[in-house]
Amino acid sequence: MSTPLLAFNDNGIYCAQADVYLDPWRAVDKAIISHGHADHSRWGHKKYITHHSNIPIIKHRLGDINVSGKDWNETFTINNVKFSFHPAGHIIGSAQIRVEHKEEVWVFTGDYKTEDDGVATPYEPIKCNTFITECTFGLPAFKWQPQEEVFAEINNWWQQNKSEGKTSVIFGYSLGKAQRILKYLDTSIGKIYTHGAIENMTEVLRPQLEMPETTRITRDVKKEEIKGNIVVAPPSAHGTPWIKKMVPYVTASASGWMTFRGARRRRAIDRGFVLSDHCDWQGLLSSIKETGAEKIICTHGYTDIFSKYLRELGYDARTEQTQYEEENAEQTSKTEDE
């Protein structure tokens, strides 16, 4: 039995022919990185290879690392295996990793979404034989509405809160979700204030993104200045002494998990906006169909349910365990939130 081009082991997704890992979760010699979220780009690898736009992100998070960058569609070869990065549409700098050897092509998506959010380079389907897909939201219940409608709801919510003399506090993951929120806030309503974790990452990304002016909340910022305006903060800030400066305030969370009312109640959030940086059910299915792949490997998310459905459609689908934490990361305190 021949060795598969990519295999899952205790360190991550391994290409034995090239002796390189894709998004490894344990320290390895050489790692090809799909994007900058903490569960996919971890500290400790001797050599990192990623898309150019992701380099400032992972250097900000990981410090002085040995990293090289590649362009979209640029082929680089390691021991006769061809690799290239292709837009994943998840967050800025997020890439699918294409792997080719002896006319066999695999694609590892990392995390991805099909809607063009105007921030990340839009997702592009890549033809392949085997497709490794996340299925974070691999249930029919997950169906996203167009983001223009979601941001209209967010801005109307802010306007209503301001009319009632309240500050609006919206929680979103510090890398990706926060910048997406910032880009589409209506600054005619008021000023945008940010938690330090949001502001730090946004400063890193400003050279690559056009975003509105924001004000970092420091000890010098008075409570009266913030009142009626909007504050963008990481989920970990909720329930901490930091948020007391916003009183009286109304809270909201922007996440795919807001599809379920119970998620909002568990987080003690006043309002939930369904906004995800991952594919919904239909996005996953359409993406898989566009690749032309016959073999599908499902990772992190509703893997069992989704792979079973794919098999019913005629795909050779199976699951693999990883240490990626999908959008549940938004529900807990993580590196980006510090």
CSV table of C-alpha atoms in Angstrom, one decimal:
chain,number,residue,atom,x,y,z
A,1,MET,CA,0.0,0.0,0.0
A,2,SER,CA,1.5,3.3,-1.1
A,3,THR,CA,2.1,6.1,1.4
A,4,PRO,CA,-0.5,8.9,1.1
A,5,LEU,CA,0.7,12.3,0.0
A,6,LEU,CA,-0.5,13.8,3.3
A,7,ALA,CA,-0.9,11.9,6.5
A,8,PHE,CA,-2.1,12.8,10.0
A,9,ASN,CA,0.2,12.0,12.9
A,10,ASP,CA,0.8,13.2,16.5
A,11,ASN,CA,2.5,16.4,15.2
A,12,GLY,CA,0.1,17.5,12.5
A,13,ILE,CA,-0.5,17.0,8.8
A,14,TYR,CA,2.7,15.5,7.4
A,15,CYS,CA,4.1,15.2,3.8
A,16,ALA,CA,6.7,12.5,4.1
A,17,GLN,CA,8.0,13.0,0.6
A,18,ALA,CA,8.9,16.6,1.4
A,19,ASP,CA,9.5,16.1,5.1
A,20,VAL,CA,7.3,19.1,5.9
A,21,TYR,CA,4.2,19.7,8.0
A,22,LEU,CA,1.1,21.7,7.3
A,23,ASP,CA,-0.2,23.7,10.3
A,24,PRO,CA,1.5,21.4,12.8
A,25,TRP,CA,0.3,21.6,16.4
A,26,ARG,CA,3.6,20.4,17.9
A,27,ALA,CA,7.1,21.9,17.2
A,28,VAL,CA,8.7,20.6,14.0
A,29,ASP,CA,11.6,21.5,11.7
A,30,LYS,CA,9.6,22.9,8.8
A,31,ALA,CA,6.0,24.1,8.8
A,32,ILE,CA,3.8,25.5,6.0
A,33,ILE,CA,1.3,27.7,7.7
A,34,SER,CA,-2.2,28.5,6.3
A,35,HIS,CA,-3.1,31.5,8.4
A,36,GLY,CA,-2.3,33.4,11.6
A,37,HIS,CA,-4.8,32.1,14.1
A,38,ALA,CA,-3.2,30.6,17.2
A,39,ASP,CA,-4.4,27.0,16.6
A,40,HIS,CA,-2.9,27.0,13.1
A,41,SER,CA,0.3,28.9,13.6
A,42,ARG,CA,2.0,27.8,16.8
A,43,TRP,CA,5.3,28.8,18.3
A,44,GLY,CA,8.4,26.6,18.2
A,45,HIS,CA,8.9,25.5,14.6
A,46,LYS,CA,12.5,26.0,13.2
A,47,LYS,CA,11.2,27.2,9.8
A,48,TYR,CA,7.9,28.8,8.8
A,49,ILE,CA,6.6,29.2,5.2
A,50,THR,CA,3.4,31.2,4.7
A,51,HIS,CA,1.8,33.8,2.4
A,52,HIS,CA,3.5,37.2,2.4
A,53,SER,CA,0.5,38.9,4.0
A,54,ASN,CA,0.5,36.6,6.9
A,55,ILE,CA,4.1,37.3,7.9
A,56,PRO,CA,3.4,40.5,9.9
A,57,ILE,CA,0.6,38.7,11.8
A,58,ILE,CA,2.6,35.7,12.9
A,59,LYS,CA,5.7,37.8,13.7
A,60,HIS,CA,3.5,39.9,15.9
A,61,ARG,CA,2.2,36.9,17.7
A,62,LEU,CA,5.2,34.6,17.7
A,63,GLY,CA,8.1,37.1,17.8
A,64,ASP,CA,11.4,36.7,16.0
A,65,ILE,CA,10.9,33.5,13.9
A,66,ASN,CA,12.5,32.2,10.8
A,67,VAL,CA,9.8,32.8,8.2
A,68,SER,CA,9.7,33.2,4.4
A,69,GLY,CA,6.7,34.4,2.4
A,70,LYS,CA,5.2,33.3,-1.0
A,71,ASP,CA,2.8,35.0,-3.4
A,72,TRP,CA,-0.6,33.6,-4.4
A,73,ASN,CA,-0.2,30.8,-6.9
A,74,GLU,CA,3.6,30.8,-6.6
A,75,THR,CA,4.9,27.3,-6.8
A,76,PHE,CA,7.8,26.2,-4.5
A,77,THR,CA,9.2,22.8,-4.6
A,78,ILE,CA,10.6,20.7,-1.7
A,79,ASN,CA,12.1,17.3,-2.7
A,80,ASN,CA,10.1,17.1,-5.9
A,81,VAL,CA,6.8,18.0,-4.2
A,82,LYS,CA,5.1,21.2,-5.5
A,83,PHE,CA,3.4,23.5,-3.0
A,84,SER,CA,1.4,26.7,-3.5
A,85,PHE,CA,-0.8,29.1,-1.6
A,86,HIS,CA,-4.3,30.0,-2.8
A,87,PRO,CA,-6.8,32.4,-1.2
A,88,ALA,CA,-9.0,30.9,1.5
A,89,GLY,CA,-11.1,33.9,2.3
A,90,HIS,CA,-11.1,33.2,6.0
A,91,ILE,CA,-9.2,36.2,7.3
A,92,ILE,CA,-6.5,38.4,5.8
A,93,GLY,CA,-3.5,36.3,4.8
A,94,SER,CA,-5.4,33.0,5.0
A,95,ALA,CA,-4.5,30.4,2.4
A,96,GLN,CA,-5.4,27.0,1.2
A,97,ILE,CA,-2.3,24.9,0.6
A,98,ARG,CA,-2.1,22.9,-2.6
A,99,VAL,CA,0.3,19.9,-2.7
A,100,GLU,CA,1.2,18.1,-5.9
A,101,HIS,CA,3.4,15.0,-6.5
A,102,LYS,CA,3.4,12.6,-9.4
A,103,GLU,CA,0.2,14.1,-10.8
A,104,GLU,CA,-1.6,13.6,-7.5
A,105,VAL,CA,-3.1,16.8,-6.0
A,106,TRP,CA,-4.3,17.4,-2.5
A,107,VAL,CA,-5.7,20.7,-1.1
A,108,PHE,CA,-5.7,21.6,2.6
A,109,THR,CA,-8.1,24.4,3.3
A,110,GLY,CA,-7.0,25.5,6.7
A,111,ASP,CA,-10.1,27.6,7.6
A,112,TYR,CA,-12.1,29.1,4.8
A,113,LYS,CA,-15.3,30.9,3.8
A,114,THR,CA,-16.8,31.5,0.4
A,115,GLU,CA,-18.4,34.9,0.9
A,116,ASP,CA,-16.2,37.8,-0.2
A,117,ASP,CA,-16.0,40.0,2.9
A,118,GLY,CA,-14.0,42.8,1.4
A,119,VAL,CA,-11.1,42.2,3.8
A,120,ALA,CA,-9.6,38.8,3.0
A,121,THR,CA,-8.5,37.9,-0.5
A,122,PRO,CA,-11.6,36.1,-1.8
A,123,TYR,CA,-11.7,32.3,-1.7
A,124,GLU,CA,-10.8,30.5,-4.9
A,125,PRO,CA,-11.8,26.8,-5.6
A,126,ILE,CA,-8.8,24.6,-6.5
A,127,LYS,CA,-9.2,21.4,-8.5
A,128,CYS,CA,-7.7,18.4,-6.7
A,129,ASN,CA,-8.0,14.7,-6.1
A,130,THR,CA,-8.2,14.9,-2.3
A,131,PHE,CA,-9.7,17.8,-0.4
A,132,ILE,CA,-9.0,18.3,3.4
A,133,THR,CA,-11.9,20.5,4.6
A,134,GLU,CA,-12.8,22.0,7.9
A,135,CYS,CA,-16.5,21.6,8.8
A,136,THR,CA,-16.8,23.9,11.8
A,137,PHE,CA,-20.4,24.7,10.8
A,138,GLY,CA,-21.2,21.5,9.0
A,139,LEU,CA,-24.9,21.3,9.9
A,140,PRO,CA,-27.9,22.4,7.7
A,141,ALA,CA,-28.9,24.8,10.5
A,142,PHE,CA,-26.1,27.1,9.7
A,143,LYS,CA,-27.1,29.4,6.8
A,144,TRP,CA,-25.5,32.8,6.7
A,145,GLN,CA,-27.3,35.9,5.5
A,146,PRO,CA,-25.3,38.4,3.3
A,147,GLN,CA,-22.9,40.4,5.4
A,148,GLU,CA,-24.4,43.7,4.2
A,149,GLU,CA,-27.6,42.8,6.0
A,150,VAL,CA,-25.7,41.8,9.2
A,151,PHE,CA,-23.8,45.1,9.2
A,152,ALA,CA,-27.0,47.1,8.7
A,153,GLU,CA,-28.3,45.3,11.8
A,154,ILE,CA,-25.2,46.1,13.7
A,155,ASN,CA,-25.2,49.8,12.8
A,156,ASN,CA,-28.9,50.1,13.5
A,157,TRP,CA,-28.3,48.5,16.9
A,158,TRP,CA,-25.6,51.0,17.7
A,159,GLN,CA,-27.8,53.9,16.6
A,160,GLN,CA,-30.6,52.7,18.8
A,161,ASN,CA,-28.3,52.3,21.8
A,162,LYS,CA,-26.9,55.8,21.3
A,163,SER,CA,-30.4,57.3,21.2
A,164,GLU,CA,-30.9,55.7,24.6
A,165,GLY,CA,-27.7,57.1,26.1
A,166,LYS,CA,-26.0,53.7,26.2
A,167,THR,CA,-22.6,52.5,24.9
A,168,SER,CA,-22.5,49.6,22.5
A,169,VAL,CA,-19.9,46.9,23.2
A,170,ILE,CA,-19.5,44.3,20.5
A,171,PHE,CA,-17.2,41.2,20.9
A,172,GLY,CA,-15.3,39.7,18.1
A,173,TYR,CA,-12.1,37.6,17.7
A,174,SER,CA,-9.1,40.0,17.8
A,175,LEU,CA,-7.6,38.7,14.5
A,176,GLY,CA,-10.0,38.7,11.6
A,177,LYS,CA,-13.5,39.2,13.0
A,178,ALA,CA,-12.6,42.5,14.7
A,179,GLN,CA,-11.2,44.0,11.5
A,180,ARG,CA,-14.2,42.9,9.6
A,181,ILE,CA,-16.4,44.6,12.1
A,182,LEU,CA,-14.3,47.8,12.1
A,183,LYS,CA,-14.3,48.1,8.3
A,184,TYR,CA,-18.1,48.3,8.1
A,185,LEU,CA,-19.1,50.3,11.1
A,186,ASP,CA,-20.9,53.6,10.3
A,187,THR,CA,-18.7,56.3,11.7
A,188,SER,CA,-21.4,58.9,11.1
A,189,ILE,CA,-23.1,57.5,14.2
A,190,GLY,CA,-20.2,58.1,16.5
A,191,LYS,CA,-16.6,57.2,17.4
A,192,ILE,CA,-15.1,53.7,17.5
A,193,TYR,CA,-13.2,52.7,20.6
A,194,THR,CA,-11.1,49.5,20.9
A,195,HIS,CA,-9.7,47.2,23.5
A,196,GLY,CA,-5.9,47.0,23.5
A,197,ALA,CA,-5.8,43.5,22.0
A,198,ILE,CA,-8.0,44.6,19.1
A,199,GLU,CA,-6.0,47.8,18.6
A,200,ASN,CA,-2.6,46.0,18.7
A,201,MET,CA,-3.6,43.6,15.9
A,202,THR,CA,-5.4,46.3,13.9
A,203,GLU,CA,-2.2,48.4,14.0
A,204,VAL,CA,-0.3,45.4,12.5
A,205,LEU,CA,-2.9,45.1,9.7
A,206,ARG,CA,-3.5,48.8,8.8
A,207,PRO,CA,-0.7,48.8,6.2
A,208,GLN,CA,-2.7,46.1,4.3
A,209,LEU,CA,-6.2,47.3,5.1
A,210,GLU,CA,-8.3,50.4,4.7
A,211,MET,CA,-10.1,50.9,8.1
A,212,PRO,CA,-11.7,53.7,9.9
A,213,GLU,CA,-10.0,55.7,12.7
A,214,THR,CA,-10.1,54.0,16.1
A,215,THR,CA,-9.3,55.1,19.6
A,216,ARG,CA,-7.6,52.7,22.1
A,217,ILE,CA,-9.2,52.6,25.5
A,218,THR,CA,-6.6,53.5,28.1
A,219,ARG,CA,-6.8,54.7,31.7
A,220,ASP,CA,-6.7,58.3,30.4
A,221,VAL,CA,-9.9,57.8,28.4
A,222,LYS,CA,-12.9,59.1,30.4
A,223,LYS,CA,-16.1,57.2,30.7
A,224,GLU,CA,-18.0,60.3,29.5
A,225,GLU,CA,-16.1,60.2,26.2
A,226,ILE,CA,-17.1,56.6,25.4
A,227,LYS,CA,-20.8,57.0,26.2
A,228,GLY,CA,-23.0,56.4,23.2
A,229,ASN,CA,-20.2,55.3,21.0
A,230,ILE,CA,-19.2,51.8,20.1
A,231,VAL,CA,-16.4,49.6,21.6
A,232,VAL,CA,-14.9,46.6,19.8
A,233,ALA,CA,-13.4,44.1,22.3
A,234,PRO,CA,-12.3,40.4,22.4
A,235,PRO,CA,-14.7,37.9,24.0
A,236,SER,CA,-12.4,37.5,26.9
A,237,ALA,CA,-13.0,41.1,28.0
A,238,HIS,CA,-16.6,40.3,28.9
A,239,GLY,CA,-17.2,40.2,32.6
A,240,THR,CA,-13.8,41.8,33.5
A,241,PRO,CA,-13.2,45.0,35.5
A,242,TRP,CA,-12.2,46.6,32.2
A,243,ILE,CA,-15.7,46.7,30.9
A,244,LYS,CA,-17.1,48.7,33.9
A,245,LYS,CA,-15.8,51.9,32.3
A,246,MET,CA,-18.6,51.4,29.6
A,247,VAL,CA,-21.6,51.6,32.0
A,248,PRO,CA,-24.3,52.0,30.9
A,249,TYR,CA,-23.7,49.6,28.1
A,250,VAL,CA,-25.3,47.0,25.9
A,251,THR,CA,-23.4,43.9,24.7
A,252,ALA,CA,-23.4,42.0,21.4
A,253,SER,CA,-21.4,39.1,19.9
A,254,ALA,CA,-20.6,38.6,16.3
A,255,SER,CA,-20.2,34.9,15.6
A,256,GLY,CA,-21.6,32.0,13.6
A,257,TRP,CA,-22.6,30.4,17.0
A,258,MET,CA,-25.1,33.2,17.4
A,259,THR,CA,-27.3,31.0,15.2
A,260,PHE,CA,-28.2,29.2,18.4
A,261,ARG,CA,-30.0,31.3,21.1
A,262,GLY,CA,-28.5,29.2,23.8
A,263,ALA,CA,-25.0,30.3,22.8
A,264,ARG,CA,-26.0,33.9,23.5
A,265,ARG,CA,-27.6,33.0,26.9
A,266,ARG,CA,-24.5,31.1,28.0
A,267,ARG,CA,-22.3,34.1,27.3
A,268,ALA,CA,-24.7,36.5,28.9
A,269,ILE,CA,-24.8,38.6,25.8
A,270,ASP,CA,-27.7,41.1,25.1
A,271,ARG,CA,-27.7,40.7,21.3
A,272,GLY,CA,-26.2,38.2,18.9
A,273,PHE,CA,-25.2,38.8,15.3
A,274,VAL,CA,-24.7,35.8,13.1
A,275,LEU,CA,-21.4,36.6,11.4
A,276,SER,CA,-18.8,33.9,10.7
A,277,ASP,CA,-15.4,33.7,9.0
A,278,HIS,CA,-16.1,30.1,8.1
A,279,CYS,CA,-18.4,28.4,5.5
A,280,ASP,CA,-22.0,27.6,6.3
A,281,TRP,CA,-23.5,24.3,5.3
A,282,GLN,CA,-24.1,25.2,1.7
A,283,GLY,CA,-20.8,26.9,1.4
A,284,LEU,CA,-19.0,23.7,2.4
A,285,LEU,CA,-21.0,21.6,-0.1
A,286,SER,CA,-20.5,24.0,-3.0
A,287,SER,CA,-16.8,24.3,-2.3
A,288,ILE,CA,-16.4,20.5,-2.3
A,289,LYS,CA,-18.3,20.1,-5.5
A,290,GLU,CA,-16.2,22.8,-7.3
A,291,THR,CA,-12.9,21.1,-6.4
A,292,GLY,CA,-13.9,18.0,-8.4
A,293,ALA,CA,-12.3,15.9,-5.6
A,294,GLU,CA,-13.5,12.3,-5.0
A,295,LYS,CA,-11.8,11.9,-1.6
A,296,ILE,CA,-12.8,14.3,1.2
A,297,ILE,CA,-11.2,14.4,4.6
A,298,CYS,CA,-13.2,16.3,7.3
A,299,THR,CA,-11.4,18.0,10.2
A,300,HIS,CA,-12.6,20.0,13.2
A,301,GLY,CA,-16.2,20.7,13.5
A,302,TYR,CA,-19.2,18.5,12.9
A,303,THR,CA,-17.0,15.9,11.2
A,304,ASP,CA,-19.0,12.8,11.8
A,305,ILE,CA,-22.3,14.2,10.6
A,306,PHE,CA,-20.9,16.0,7.7
A,307,SER,CA,-18.7,13.1,6.4
A,308,LYS,CA,-21.7,10.8,6.7
A,309,TYR,CA,-23.8,13.1,4.5
A,310,LEU,CA,-20.9,13.3,2.0
A,311,ARG,CA,-20.8,9.5,1.8
A,312,GLU,CA,-24.5,9.5,1.1
A,313,LEU,CA,-23.8,11.9,-1.8
A,314,GLY,CA,-21.3,9.4,-3.2
A,315,TYR,CA,-18.0,10.9,-2.0
A,316,ASP,CA,-15.2,8.8,-0.4
A,317,ALA,CA,-15.3,10.8,2.8
A,318,ARG,CA,-13.7,10.2,6.2
A,319,THR,CA,-12.7,12.1,9.3
A,320,GLU,CA,-9.4,12.9,10.9
A,321,GLN,CA,-8.6,14.3,14.4
A,322,THR,CA,-6.7,17.5,14.7
A,323,GLN,CA,-5.9,20.0,17.4
A,324,TYR,CA,-7.5,22.9,15.6
A,325,GLU,CA,-10.1,24.6,17.7
A,326,GLU,CA,-12.3,26.2,15.0
A,327,GLU,CA,-14.5,29.1,15.9
A,328,ASN,CA,-15.0,27.9,19.5
A,329,ALA,CA,-11.8,29.8,20.0
A,330,GLU,CA,-14.0,32.9,20.0
A,331,GLN,CA,-15.7,31.7,23.1
A,332,THR,CA,-12.6,31.5,25.3
A,333,SER,CA,-9.6,33.6,26.2
A,334,LYS,CA,-6.7,32.9,23.8
A,335,THR,CA,-3.4,34.4,22.8
A,336,GLU,CA,-5.1,37.0,20.5
A,337,ASP,CA,-7.3,38.2,23.3
A,338,GLU,CA,-4.4,39.0,25.7
